[in-house]
mmCIF file of C-alpha atoms in Angstrom:
data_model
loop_
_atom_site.group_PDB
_atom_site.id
_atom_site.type_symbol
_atom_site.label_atom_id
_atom_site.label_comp_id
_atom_site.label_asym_id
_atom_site.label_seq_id
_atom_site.Cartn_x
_atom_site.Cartn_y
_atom_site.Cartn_z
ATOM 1 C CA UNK V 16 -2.312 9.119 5.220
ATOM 2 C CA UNK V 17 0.196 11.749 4.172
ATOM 3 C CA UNK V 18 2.542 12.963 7.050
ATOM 4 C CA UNK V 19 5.156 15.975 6.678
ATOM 5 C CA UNK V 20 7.697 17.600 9.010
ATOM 6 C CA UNK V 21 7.753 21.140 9.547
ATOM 7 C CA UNK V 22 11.216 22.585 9.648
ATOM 8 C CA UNK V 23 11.670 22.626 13.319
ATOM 9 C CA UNK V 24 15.005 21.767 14.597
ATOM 10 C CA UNK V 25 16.851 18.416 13.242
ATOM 11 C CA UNK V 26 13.794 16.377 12.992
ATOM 12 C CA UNK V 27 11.232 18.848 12.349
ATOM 13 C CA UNK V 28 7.530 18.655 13.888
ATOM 14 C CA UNK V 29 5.320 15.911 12.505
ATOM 15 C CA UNK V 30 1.983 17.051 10.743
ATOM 16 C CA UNK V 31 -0.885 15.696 8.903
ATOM 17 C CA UNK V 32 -1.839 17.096 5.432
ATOM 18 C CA UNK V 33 -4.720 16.876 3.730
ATOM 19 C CA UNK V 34 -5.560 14.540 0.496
ATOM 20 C CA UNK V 35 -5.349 17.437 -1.645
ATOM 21 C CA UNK V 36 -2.309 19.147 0.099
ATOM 22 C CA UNK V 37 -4.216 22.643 1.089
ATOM 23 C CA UNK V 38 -4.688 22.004 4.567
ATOM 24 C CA UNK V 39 -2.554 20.728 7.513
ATOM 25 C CA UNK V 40 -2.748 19.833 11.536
ATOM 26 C CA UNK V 41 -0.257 19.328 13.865
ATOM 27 C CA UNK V 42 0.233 15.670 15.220
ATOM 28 C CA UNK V 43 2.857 16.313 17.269
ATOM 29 C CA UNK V 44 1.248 15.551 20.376
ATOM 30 C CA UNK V 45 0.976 11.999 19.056
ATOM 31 C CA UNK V 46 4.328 11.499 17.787
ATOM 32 C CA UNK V 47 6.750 14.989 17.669
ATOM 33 C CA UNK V 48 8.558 13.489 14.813
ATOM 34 C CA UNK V 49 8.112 11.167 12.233
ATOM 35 C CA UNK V 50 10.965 9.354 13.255
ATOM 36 C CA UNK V 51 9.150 8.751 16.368
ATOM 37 C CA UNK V 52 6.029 7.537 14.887
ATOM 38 C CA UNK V 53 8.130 4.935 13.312
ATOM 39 C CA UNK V 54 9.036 3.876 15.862
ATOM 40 C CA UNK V 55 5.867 3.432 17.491
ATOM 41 C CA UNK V 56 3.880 2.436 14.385
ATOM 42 C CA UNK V 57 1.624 -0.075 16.229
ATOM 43 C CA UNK V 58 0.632 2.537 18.781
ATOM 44 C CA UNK V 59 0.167 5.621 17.008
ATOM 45 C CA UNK V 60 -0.500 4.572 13.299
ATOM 46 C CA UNK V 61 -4.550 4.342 14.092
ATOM 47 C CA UNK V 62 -4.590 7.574 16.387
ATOM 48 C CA UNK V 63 -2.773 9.188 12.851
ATOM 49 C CA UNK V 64 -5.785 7.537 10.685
ATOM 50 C CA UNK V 65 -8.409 8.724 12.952
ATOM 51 C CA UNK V 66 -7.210 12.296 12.823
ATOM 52 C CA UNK V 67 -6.269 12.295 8.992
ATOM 53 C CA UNK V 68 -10.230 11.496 8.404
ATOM 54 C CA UNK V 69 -11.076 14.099 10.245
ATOM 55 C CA UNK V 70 -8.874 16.523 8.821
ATOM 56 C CA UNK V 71 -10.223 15.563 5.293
ATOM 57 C CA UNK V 72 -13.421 15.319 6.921
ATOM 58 C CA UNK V 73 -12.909 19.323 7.850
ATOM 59 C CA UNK V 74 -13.600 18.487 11.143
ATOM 60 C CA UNK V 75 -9.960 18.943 12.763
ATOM 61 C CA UNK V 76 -9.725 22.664 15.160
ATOM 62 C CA UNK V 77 -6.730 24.431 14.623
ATOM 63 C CA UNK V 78 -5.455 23.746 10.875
ATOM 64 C CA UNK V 79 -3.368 26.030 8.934
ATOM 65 C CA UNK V 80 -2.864 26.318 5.064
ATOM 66 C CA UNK V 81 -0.319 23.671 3.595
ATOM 67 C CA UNK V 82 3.083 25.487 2.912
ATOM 68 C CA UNK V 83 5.834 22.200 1.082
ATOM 69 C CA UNK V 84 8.185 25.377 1.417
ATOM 70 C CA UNK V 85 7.586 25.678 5.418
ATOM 71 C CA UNK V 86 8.791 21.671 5.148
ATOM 72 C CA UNK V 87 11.943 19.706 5.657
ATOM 73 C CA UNK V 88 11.699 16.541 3.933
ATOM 74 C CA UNK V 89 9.307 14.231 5.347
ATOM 75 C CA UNK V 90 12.507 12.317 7.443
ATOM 76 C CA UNK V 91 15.013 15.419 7.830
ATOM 77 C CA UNK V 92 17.740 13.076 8.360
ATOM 78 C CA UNK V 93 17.548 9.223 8.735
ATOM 79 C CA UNK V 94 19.051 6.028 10.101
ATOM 80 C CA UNK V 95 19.961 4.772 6.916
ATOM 81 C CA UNK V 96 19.225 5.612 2.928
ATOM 82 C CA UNK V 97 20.329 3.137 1.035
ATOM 83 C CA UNK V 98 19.220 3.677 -2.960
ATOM 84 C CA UNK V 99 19.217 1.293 -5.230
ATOM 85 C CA UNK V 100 18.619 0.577 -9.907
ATOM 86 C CA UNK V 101 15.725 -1.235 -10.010
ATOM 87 C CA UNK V 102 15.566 0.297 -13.840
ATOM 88 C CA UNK V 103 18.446 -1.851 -15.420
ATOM 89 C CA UNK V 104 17.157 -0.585 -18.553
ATOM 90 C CA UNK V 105 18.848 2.752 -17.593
ATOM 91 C CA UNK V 106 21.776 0.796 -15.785
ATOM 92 C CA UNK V 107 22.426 -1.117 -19.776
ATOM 93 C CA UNK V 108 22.285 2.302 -21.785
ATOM 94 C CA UNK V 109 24.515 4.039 -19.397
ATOM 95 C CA UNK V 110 26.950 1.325 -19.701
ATOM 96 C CA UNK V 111 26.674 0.316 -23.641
ATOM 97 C CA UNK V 112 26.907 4.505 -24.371
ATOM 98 C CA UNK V 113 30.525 4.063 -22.958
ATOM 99 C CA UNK V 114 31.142 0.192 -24.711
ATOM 100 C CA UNK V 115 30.888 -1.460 -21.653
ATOM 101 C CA UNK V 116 29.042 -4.488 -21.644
ATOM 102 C CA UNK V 117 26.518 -5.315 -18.838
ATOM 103 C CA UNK V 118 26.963 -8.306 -16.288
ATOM 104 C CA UNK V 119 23.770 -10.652 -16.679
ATOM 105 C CA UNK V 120 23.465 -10.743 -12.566
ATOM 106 C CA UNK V 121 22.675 -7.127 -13.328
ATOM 107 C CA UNK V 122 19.046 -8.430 -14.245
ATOM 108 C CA UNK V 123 19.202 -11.062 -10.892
ATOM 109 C CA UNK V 124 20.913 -9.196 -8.344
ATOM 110 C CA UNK V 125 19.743 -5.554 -7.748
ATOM 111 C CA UNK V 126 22.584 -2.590 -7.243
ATOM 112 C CA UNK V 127 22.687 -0.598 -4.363
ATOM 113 C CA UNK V 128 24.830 2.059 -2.905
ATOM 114 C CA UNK V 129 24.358 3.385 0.479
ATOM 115 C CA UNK V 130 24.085 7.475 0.476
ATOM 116 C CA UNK V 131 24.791 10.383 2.727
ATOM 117 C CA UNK V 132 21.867 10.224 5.490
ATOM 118 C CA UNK V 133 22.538 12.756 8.174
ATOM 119 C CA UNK V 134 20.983 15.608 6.604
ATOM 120 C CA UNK V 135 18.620 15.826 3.574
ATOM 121 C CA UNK V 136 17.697 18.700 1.307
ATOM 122 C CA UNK V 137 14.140 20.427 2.357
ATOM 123 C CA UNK V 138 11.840 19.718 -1.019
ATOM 124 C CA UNK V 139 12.018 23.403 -1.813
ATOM 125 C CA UNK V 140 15.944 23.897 -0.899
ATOM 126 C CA UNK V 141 18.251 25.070 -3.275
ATOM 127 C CA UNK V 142 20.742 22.305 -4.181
ATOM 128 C CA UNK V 143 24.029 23.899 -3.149
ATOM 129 C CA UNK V 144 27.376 22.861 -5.267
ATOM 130 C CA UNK V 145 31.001 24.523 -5.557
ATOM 131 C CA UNK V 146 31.742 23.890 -8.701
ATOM 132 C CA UNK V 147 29.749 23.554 -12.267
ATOM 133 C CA UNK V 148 32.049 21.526 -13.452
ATOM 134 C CA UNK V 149 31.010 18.788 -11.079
ATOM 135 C CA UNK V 150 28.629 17.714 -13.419
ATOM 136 C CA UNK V 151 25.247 18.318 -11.769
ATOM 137 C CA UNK V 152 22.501 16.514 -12.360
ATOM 138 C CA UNK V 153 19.187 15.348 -10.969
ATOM 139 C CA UNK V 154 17.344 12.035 -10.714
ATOM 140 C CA UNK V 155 13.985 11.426 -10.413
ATOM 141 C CA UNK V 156 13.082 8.416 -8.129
ATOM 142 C CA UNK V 157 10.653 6.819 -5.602
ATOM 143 C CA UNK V 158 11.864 5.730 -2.200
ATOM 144 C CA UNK V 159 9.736 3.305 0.302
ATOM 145 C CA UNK V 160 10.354 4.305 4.031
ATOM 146 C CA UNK V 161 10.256 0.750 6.335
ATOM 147 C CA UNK V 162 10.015 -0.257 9.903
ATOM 148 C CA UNK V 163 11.637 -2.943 11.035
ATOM 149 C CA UNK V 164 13.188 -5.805 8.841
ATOM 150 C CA UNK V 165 14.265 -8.710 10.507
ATOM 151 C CA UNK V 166 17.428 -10.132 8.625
ATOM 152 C CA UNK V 167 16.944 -12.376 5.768
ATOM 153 C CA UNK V 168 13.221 -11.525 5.097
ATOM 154 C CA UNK V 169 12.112 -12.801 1.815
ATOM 155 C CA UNK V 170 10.442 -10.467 -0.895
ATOM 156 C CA UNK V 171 7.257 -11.719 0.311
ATOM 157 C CA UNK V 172 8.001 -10.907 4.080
ATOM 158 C CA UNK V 173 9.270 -7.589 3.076
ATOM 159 C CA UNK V 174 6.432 -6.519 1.435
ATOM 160 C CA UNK V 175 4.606 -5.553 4.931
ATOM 161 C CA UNK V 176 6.925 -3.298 6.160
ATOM 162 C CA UNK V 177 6.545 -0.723 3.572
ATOM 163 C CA UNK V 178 5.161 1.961 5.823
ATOM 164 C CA UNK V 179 5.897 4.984 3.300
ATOM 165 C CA UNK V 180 6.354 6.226 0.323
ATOM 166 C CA UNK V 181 8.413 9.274 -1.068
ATOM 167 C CA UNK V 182 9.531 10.918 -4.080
ATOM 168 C CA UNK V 183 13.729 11.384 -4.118
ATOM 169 C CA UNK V 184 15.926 13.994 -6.108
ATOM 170 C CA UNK V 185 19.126 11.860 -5.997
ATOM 171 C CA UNK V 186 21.661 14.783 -6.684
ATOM 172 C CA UNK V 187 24.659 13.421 -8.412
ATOM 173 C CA UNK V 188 27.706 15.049 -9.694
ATOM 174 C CA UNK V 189 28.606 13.438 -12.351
ATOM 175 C CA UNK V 190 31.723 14.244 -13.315
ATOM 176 C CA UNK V 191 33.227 12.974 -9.828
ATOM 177 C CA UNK V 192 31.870 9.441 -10.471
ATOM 178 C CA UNK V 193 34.313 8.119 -12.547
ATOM 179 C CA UNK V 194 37.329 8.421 -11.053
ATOM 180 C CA UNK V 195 35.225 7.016 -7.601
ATOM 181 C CA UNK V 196 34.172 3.983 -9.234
ATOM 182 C CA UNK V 197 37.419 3.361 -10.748
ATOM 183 C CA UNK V 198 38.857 2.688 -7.475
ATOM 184 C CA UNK V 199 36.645 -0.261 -6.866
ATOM 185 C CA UNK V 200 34.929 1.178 -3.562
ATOM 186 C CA UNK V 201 31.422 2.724 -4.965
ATOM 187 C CA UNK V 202 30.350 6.059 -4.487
ATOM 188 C CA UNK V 203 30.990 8.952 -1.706
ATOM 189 C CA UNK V 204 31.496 12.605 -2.584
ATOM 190 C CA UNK V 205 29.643 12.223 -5.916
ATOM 191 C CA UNK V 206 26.638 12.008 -4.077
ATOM 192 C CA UNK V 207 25.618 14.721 -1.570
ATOM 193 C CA UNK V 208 22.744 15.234 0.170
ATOM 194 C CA UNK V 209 19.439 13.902 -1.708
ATOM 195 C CA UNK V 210 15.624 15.571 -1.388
ATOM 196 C CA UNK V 211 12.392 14.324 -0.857
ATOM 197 C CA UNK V 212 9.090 15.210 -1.701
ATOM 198 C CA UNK V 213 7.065 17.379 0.967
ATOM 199 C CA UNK V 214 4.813 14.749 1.809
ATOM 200 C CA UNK V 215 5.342 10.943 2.663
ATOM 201 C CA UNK V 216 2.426 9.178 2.263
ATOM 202 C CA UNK V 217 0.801 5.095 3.093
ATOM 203 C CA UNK V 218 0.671 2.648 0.038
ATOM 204 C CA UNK V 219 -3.356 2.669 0.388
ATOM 205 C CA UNK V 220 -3.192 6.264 -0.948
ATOM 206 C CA UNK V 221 -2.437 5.157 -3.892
ATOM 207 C CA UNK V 222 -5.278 2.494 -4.538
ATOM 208 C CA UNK V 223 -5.284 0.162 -7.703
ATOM 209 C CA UNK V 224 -2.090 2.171 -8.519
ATOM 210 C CA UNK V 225 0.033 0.326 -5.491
ATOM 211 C CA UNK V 226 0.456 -3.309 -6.672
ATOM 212 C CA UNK V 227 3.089 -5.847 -6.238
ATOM 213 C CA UNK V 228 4.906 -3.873 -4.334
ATOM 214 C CA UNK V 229 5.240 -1.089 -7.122
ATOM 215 C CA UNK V 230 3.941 2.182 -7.693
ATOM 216 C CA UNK V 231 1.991 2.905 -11.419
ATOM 217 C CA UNK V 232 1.766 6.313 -11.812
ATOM 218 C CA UNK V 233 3.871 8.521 -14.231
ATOM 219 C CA UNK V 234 6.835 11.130 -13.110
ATOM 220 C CA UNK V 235 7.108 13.709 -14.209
ATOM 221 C CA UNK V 236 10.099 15.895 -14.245
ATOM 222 C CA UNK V 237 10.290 19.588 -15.833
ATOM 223 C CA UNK V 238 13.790 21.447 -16.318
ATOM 224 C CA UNK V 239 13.672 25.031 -16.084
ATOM 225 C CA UNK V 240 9.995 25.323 -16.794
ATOM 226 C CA UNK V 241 9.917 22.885 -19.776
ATOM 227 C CA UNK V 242 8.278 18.932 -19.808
ATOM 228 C CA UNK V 243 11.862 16.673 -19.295
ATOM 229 C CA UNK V 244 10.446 13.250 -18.611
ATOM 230 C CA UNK V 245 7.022 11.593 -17.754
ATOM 231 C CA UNK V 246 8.375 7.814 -17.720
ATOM 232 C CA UNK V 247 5.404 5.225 -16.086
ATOM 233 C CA UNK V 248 7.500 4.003 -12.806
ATOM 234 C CA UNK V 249 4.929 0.988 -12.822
ATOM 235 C CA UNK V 250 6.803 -0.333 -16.274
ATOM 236 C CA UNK V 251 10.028 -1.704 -16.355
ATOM 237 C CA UNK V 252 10.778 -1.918 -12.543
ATOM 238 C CA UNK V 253 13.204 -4.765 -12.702
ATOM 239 C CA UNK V 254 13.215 -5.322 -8.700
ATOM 240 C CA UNK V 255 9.938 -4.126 -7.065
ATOM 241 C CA UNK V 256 10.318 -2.364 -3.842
ATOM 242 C CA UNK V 257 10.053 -5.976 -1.987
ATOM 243 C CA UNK V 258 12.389 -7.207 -3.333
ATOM 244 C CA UNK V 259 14.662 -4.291 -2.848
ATOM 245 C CA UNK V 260 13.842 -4.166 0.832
ATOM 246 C CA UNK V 261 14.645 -8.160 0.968
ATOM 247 C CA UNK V 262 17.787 -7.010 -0.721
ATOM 248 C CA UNK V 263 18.938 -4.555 2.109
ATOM 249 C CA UNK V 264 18.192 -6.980 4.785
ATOM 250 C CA UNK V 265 19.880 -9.813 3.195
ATOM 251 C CA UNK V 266 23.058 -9.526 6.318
ATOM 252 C CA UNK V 267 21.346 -7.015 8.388
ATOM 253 C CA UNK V 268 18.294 -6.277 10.249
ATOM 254 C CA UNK V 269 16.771 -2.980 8.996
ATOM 255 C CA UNK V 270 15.760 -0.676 10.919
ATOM 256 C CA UNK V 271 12.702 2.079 11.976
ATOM 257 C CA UNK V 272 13.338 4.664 9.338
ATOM 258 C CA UNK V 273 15.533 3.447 6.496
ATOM 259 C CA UNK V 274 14.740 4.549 3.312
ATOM 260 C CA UNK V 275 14.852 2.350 0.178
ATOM 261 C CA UNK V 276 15.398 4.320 -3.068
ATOM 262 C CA UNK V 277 14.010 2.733 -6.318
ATOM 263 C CA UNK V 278 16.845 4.500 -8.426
ATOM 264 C CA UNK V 279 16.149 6.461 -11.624
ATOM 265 C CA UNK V 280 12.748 5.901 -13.002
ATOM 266 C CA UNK V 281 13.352 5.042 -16.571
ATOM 267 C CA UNK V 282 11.373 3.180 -19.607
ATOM 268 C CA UNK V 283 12.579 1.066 -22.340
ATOM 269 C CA UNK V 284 10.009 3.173 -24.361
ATOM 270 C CA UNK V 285 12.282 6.797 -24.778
ATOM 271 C CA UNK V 286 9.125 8.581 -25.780
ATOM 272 C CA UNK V 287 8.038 10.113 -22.691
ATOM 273 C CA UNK V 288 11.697 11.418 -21.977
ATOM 274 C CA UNK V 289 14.167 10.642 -19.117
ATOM 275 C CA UNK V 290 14.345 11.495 -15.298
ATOM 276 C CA UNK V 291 17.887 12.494 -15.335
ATOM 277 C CA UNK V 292 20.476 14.192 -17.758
ATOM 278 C CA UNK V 293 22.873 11.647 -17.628
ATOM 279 C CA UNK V 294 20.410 9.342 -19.556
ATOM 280 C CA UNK V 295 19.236 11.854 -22.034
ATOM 281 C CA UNK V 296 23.336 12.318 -22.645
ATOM 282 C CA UNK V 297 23.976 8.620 -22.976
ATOM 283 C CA UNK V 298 20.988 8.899 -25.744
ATOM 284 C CA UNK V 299 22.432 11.740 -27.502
ATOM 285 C CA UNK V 300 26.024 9.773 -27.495
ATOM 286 C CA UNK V 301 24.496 7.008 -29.213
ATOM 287 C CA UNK V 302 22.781 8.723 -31.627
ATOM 288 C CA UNK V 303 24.795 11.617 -32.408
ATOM 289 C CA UNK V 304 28.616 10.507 -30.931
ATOM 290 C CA UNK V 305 28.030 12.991 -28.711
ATOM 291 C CA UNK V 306 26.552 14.564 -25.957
ATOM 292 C CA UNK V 307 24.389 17.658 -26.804
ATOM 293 C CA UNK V 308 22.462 18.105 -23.448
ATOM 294 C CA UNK V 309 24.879 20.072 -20.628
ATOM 295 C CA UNK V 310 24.240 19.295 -16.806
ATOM 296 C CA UNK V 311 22.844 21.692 -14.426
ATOM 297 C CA UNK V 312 23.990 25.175 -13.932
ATOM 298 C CA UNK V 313 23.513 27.646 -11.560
ATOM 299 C CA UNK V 314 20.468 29.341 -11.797
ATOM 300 C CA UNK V 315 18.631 26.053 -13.364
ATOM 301 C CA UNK V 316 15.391 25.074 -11.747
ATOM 302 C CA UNK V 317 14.109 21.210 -11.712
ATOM 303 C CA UNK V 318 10.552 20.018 -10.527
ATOM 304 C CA UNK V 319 10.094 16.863 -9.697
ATOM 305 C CA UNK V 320 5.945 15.888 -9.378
ATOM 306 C CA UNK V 321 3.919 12.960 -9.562
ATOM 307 C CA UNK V 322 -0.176 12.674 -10.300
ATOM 308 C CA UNK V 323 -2.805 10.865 -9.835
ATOM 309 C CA UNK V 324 -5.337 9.359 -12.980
ATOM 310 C CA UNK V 325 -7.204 13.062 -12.289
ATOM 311 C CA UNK V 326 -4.420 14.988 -12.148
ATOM 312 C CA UNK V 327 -3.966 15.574 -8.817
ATOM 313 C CA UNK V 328 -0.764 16.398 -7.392
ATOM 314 C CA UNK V 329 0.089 13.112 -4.581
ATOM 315 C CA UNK V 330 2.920 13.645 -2.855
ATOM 316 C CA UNK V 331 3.333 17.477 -3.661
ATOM 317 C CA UNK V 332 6.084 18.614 -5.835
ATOM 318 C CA UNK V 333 10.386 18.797 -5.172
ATOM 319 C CA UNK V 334 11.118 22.256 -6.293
ATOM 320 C CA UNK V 335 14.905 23.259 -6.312
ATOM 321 C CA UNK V 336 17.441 25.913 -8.199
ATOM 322 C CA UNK V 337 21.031 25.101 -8.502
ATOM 323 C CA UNK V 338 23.197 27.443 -6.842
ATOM 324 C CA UNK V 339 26.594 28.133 -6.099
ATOM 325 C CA UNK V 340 28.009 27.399 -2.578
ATOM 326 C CA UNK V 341 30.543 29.847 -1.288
ATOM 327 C CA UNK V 342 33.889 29.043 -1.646
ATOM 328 C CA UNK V 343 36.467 29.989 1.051
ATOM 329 C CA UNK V 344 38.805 32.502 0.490
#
């Protein structure tokens, strides 16, 4: 299935949307939000299917033309986002551009941070900052959306309550991290609000291309109109989306709703670029001594898209310009 939310209020209005993203119905009167269809999986995830066949089947009344601007992201706000590295290959050049040497847990024990959750960025919102100088950059990722997880499920337990899966722009600033991580308490205003892709969509969508608990497809990032990155997010995933899961609910049980980030998708192969700036820097500082690639500005545009082995697009495409937020007087 792939299920979107209209923008309509703080939770938006669930919908169905076709396969090939053209055409849409309203399944509001079986769950008016996605969050609510979470939480009634068992009850309404078959009345979902039945009318997602028939909307691809073009036998649904009452459709309407497919608008990812018309769309919050697919949970406008959520219980809990909590995003973690599963590429450690980007986690080790980030660290060895600035002579810091790498922890081997890094490779055993995934990182995760827990993010701002109350309100998301629509897929087609502008990203709003106050300052340049923040450091703005994007990253490209792919986030699983559970039900519940009892505490201490294993990777293999895990696995079955992957309900959804998203794309994520993780908006970071940058230039705020730093100082945040030097006090030894993670991160907080360096990460505002993140975006997801217009469409959430079941594992099975994927096929072949959803296996152990992974997703092998490229992503493909442009920057201002121009190819950025196309890294394969099925290679080099240190900690599968399982395991990640298992991870979260190691103290906790997890919850209807909470999303699991995969962190930037990143190869040890550079050839098919980066999905962020900061790791295209890191490159550069390597290479060069310096960094030659500025972040964002206003006015800069970054889509964020994956596709299927016939180029379709699957989840629809995050679509954003940097601009400035007003600044009070």
């Amino acid at each position: 299935m792939k299920l979107a939310s209209l923008k309509n209020g703080l939770d938006g209005q669930l919908i169905l949307v076709s396969r090939d993203l053209t055409t849409a119905v309203s399944a509001s009167d079986l769950a008016p939000t996605l969050q609510h269809a979470l939480d009634s999986w068992a009850q309404v995830e078959g009345k979902l299917e039945e009318r997602y066949q028939q909307l691809n089947d073009k036998q649904c009344a009452d459709t309407f033309a497919f608008d990812p601007a018309a769309c919050a992201s697919p949970l406008p706000r959520a219980y809990q986002w909590a995003d973690g590295s599963a590429y450690v290959n980007h986690v080790e050049l980030v660290r060895k551009a600035r002579n810091a040497e790498m922890p081997a847990s890094f490779w055993t024990d995934p990182l995760m941070y827990q993010g701002m959750s109350d309100g998301f960025i629509g897929p087609r919102d502008d990203i709003s900052v106050r300052e340049e100088s923040y450091g703005i950059d994007f990253e490209a990722e792919i986030a699983a959306i559970t039900d519940t997880v009892p505490m201490g499920s294993t990777p293999e337990q895990s696995a079955s309550h992957i309900k959804l899966l998203m794309l994520v722009n993780d908006v970071s600033l940058r230039n705020l991290i730093p100082s945040e991580l030097g006090k030894g308490f993670g991160f907080f205003q360096s990460k505002p609000a993140s975006a997801f892709s217009p469409v959430a969509i079941t594992p099975d969508e994927l096929g072949d291309n959803w296996r152990d608990s992974t997703v092998h497809h490229p992503l493909t990032v442009h920057l201002n109109d121009e190819l950025f990155g196309n890294p394969n997010a099925g290679v080099d995933m240190t900690f599968n989306f399982a395991q990640l899961v298992s991870h979260v609910a190691k103290t906790r049980h997890v919850g209807n709703g909470t999303i699991v980030g995969s962190g930037t998708v990143s190869n040890v192969n550079r050839s098919s670029g980066s999905c962020c700036l900061a790791e295209k820097r890191m490159l550069e500082i390597i290479e060069f001594g310096e960094a030659k690639t500025p972040f964002m500005q206003f006015g800069d545009q970054v889509r964020i898209e994956m596709f299927d082995d016939q180029g379709n697009s699957i989840f629809g495409a995050i679509d954003q310009t940097v601009v400035q937020y007003p600044v009070s007087q």
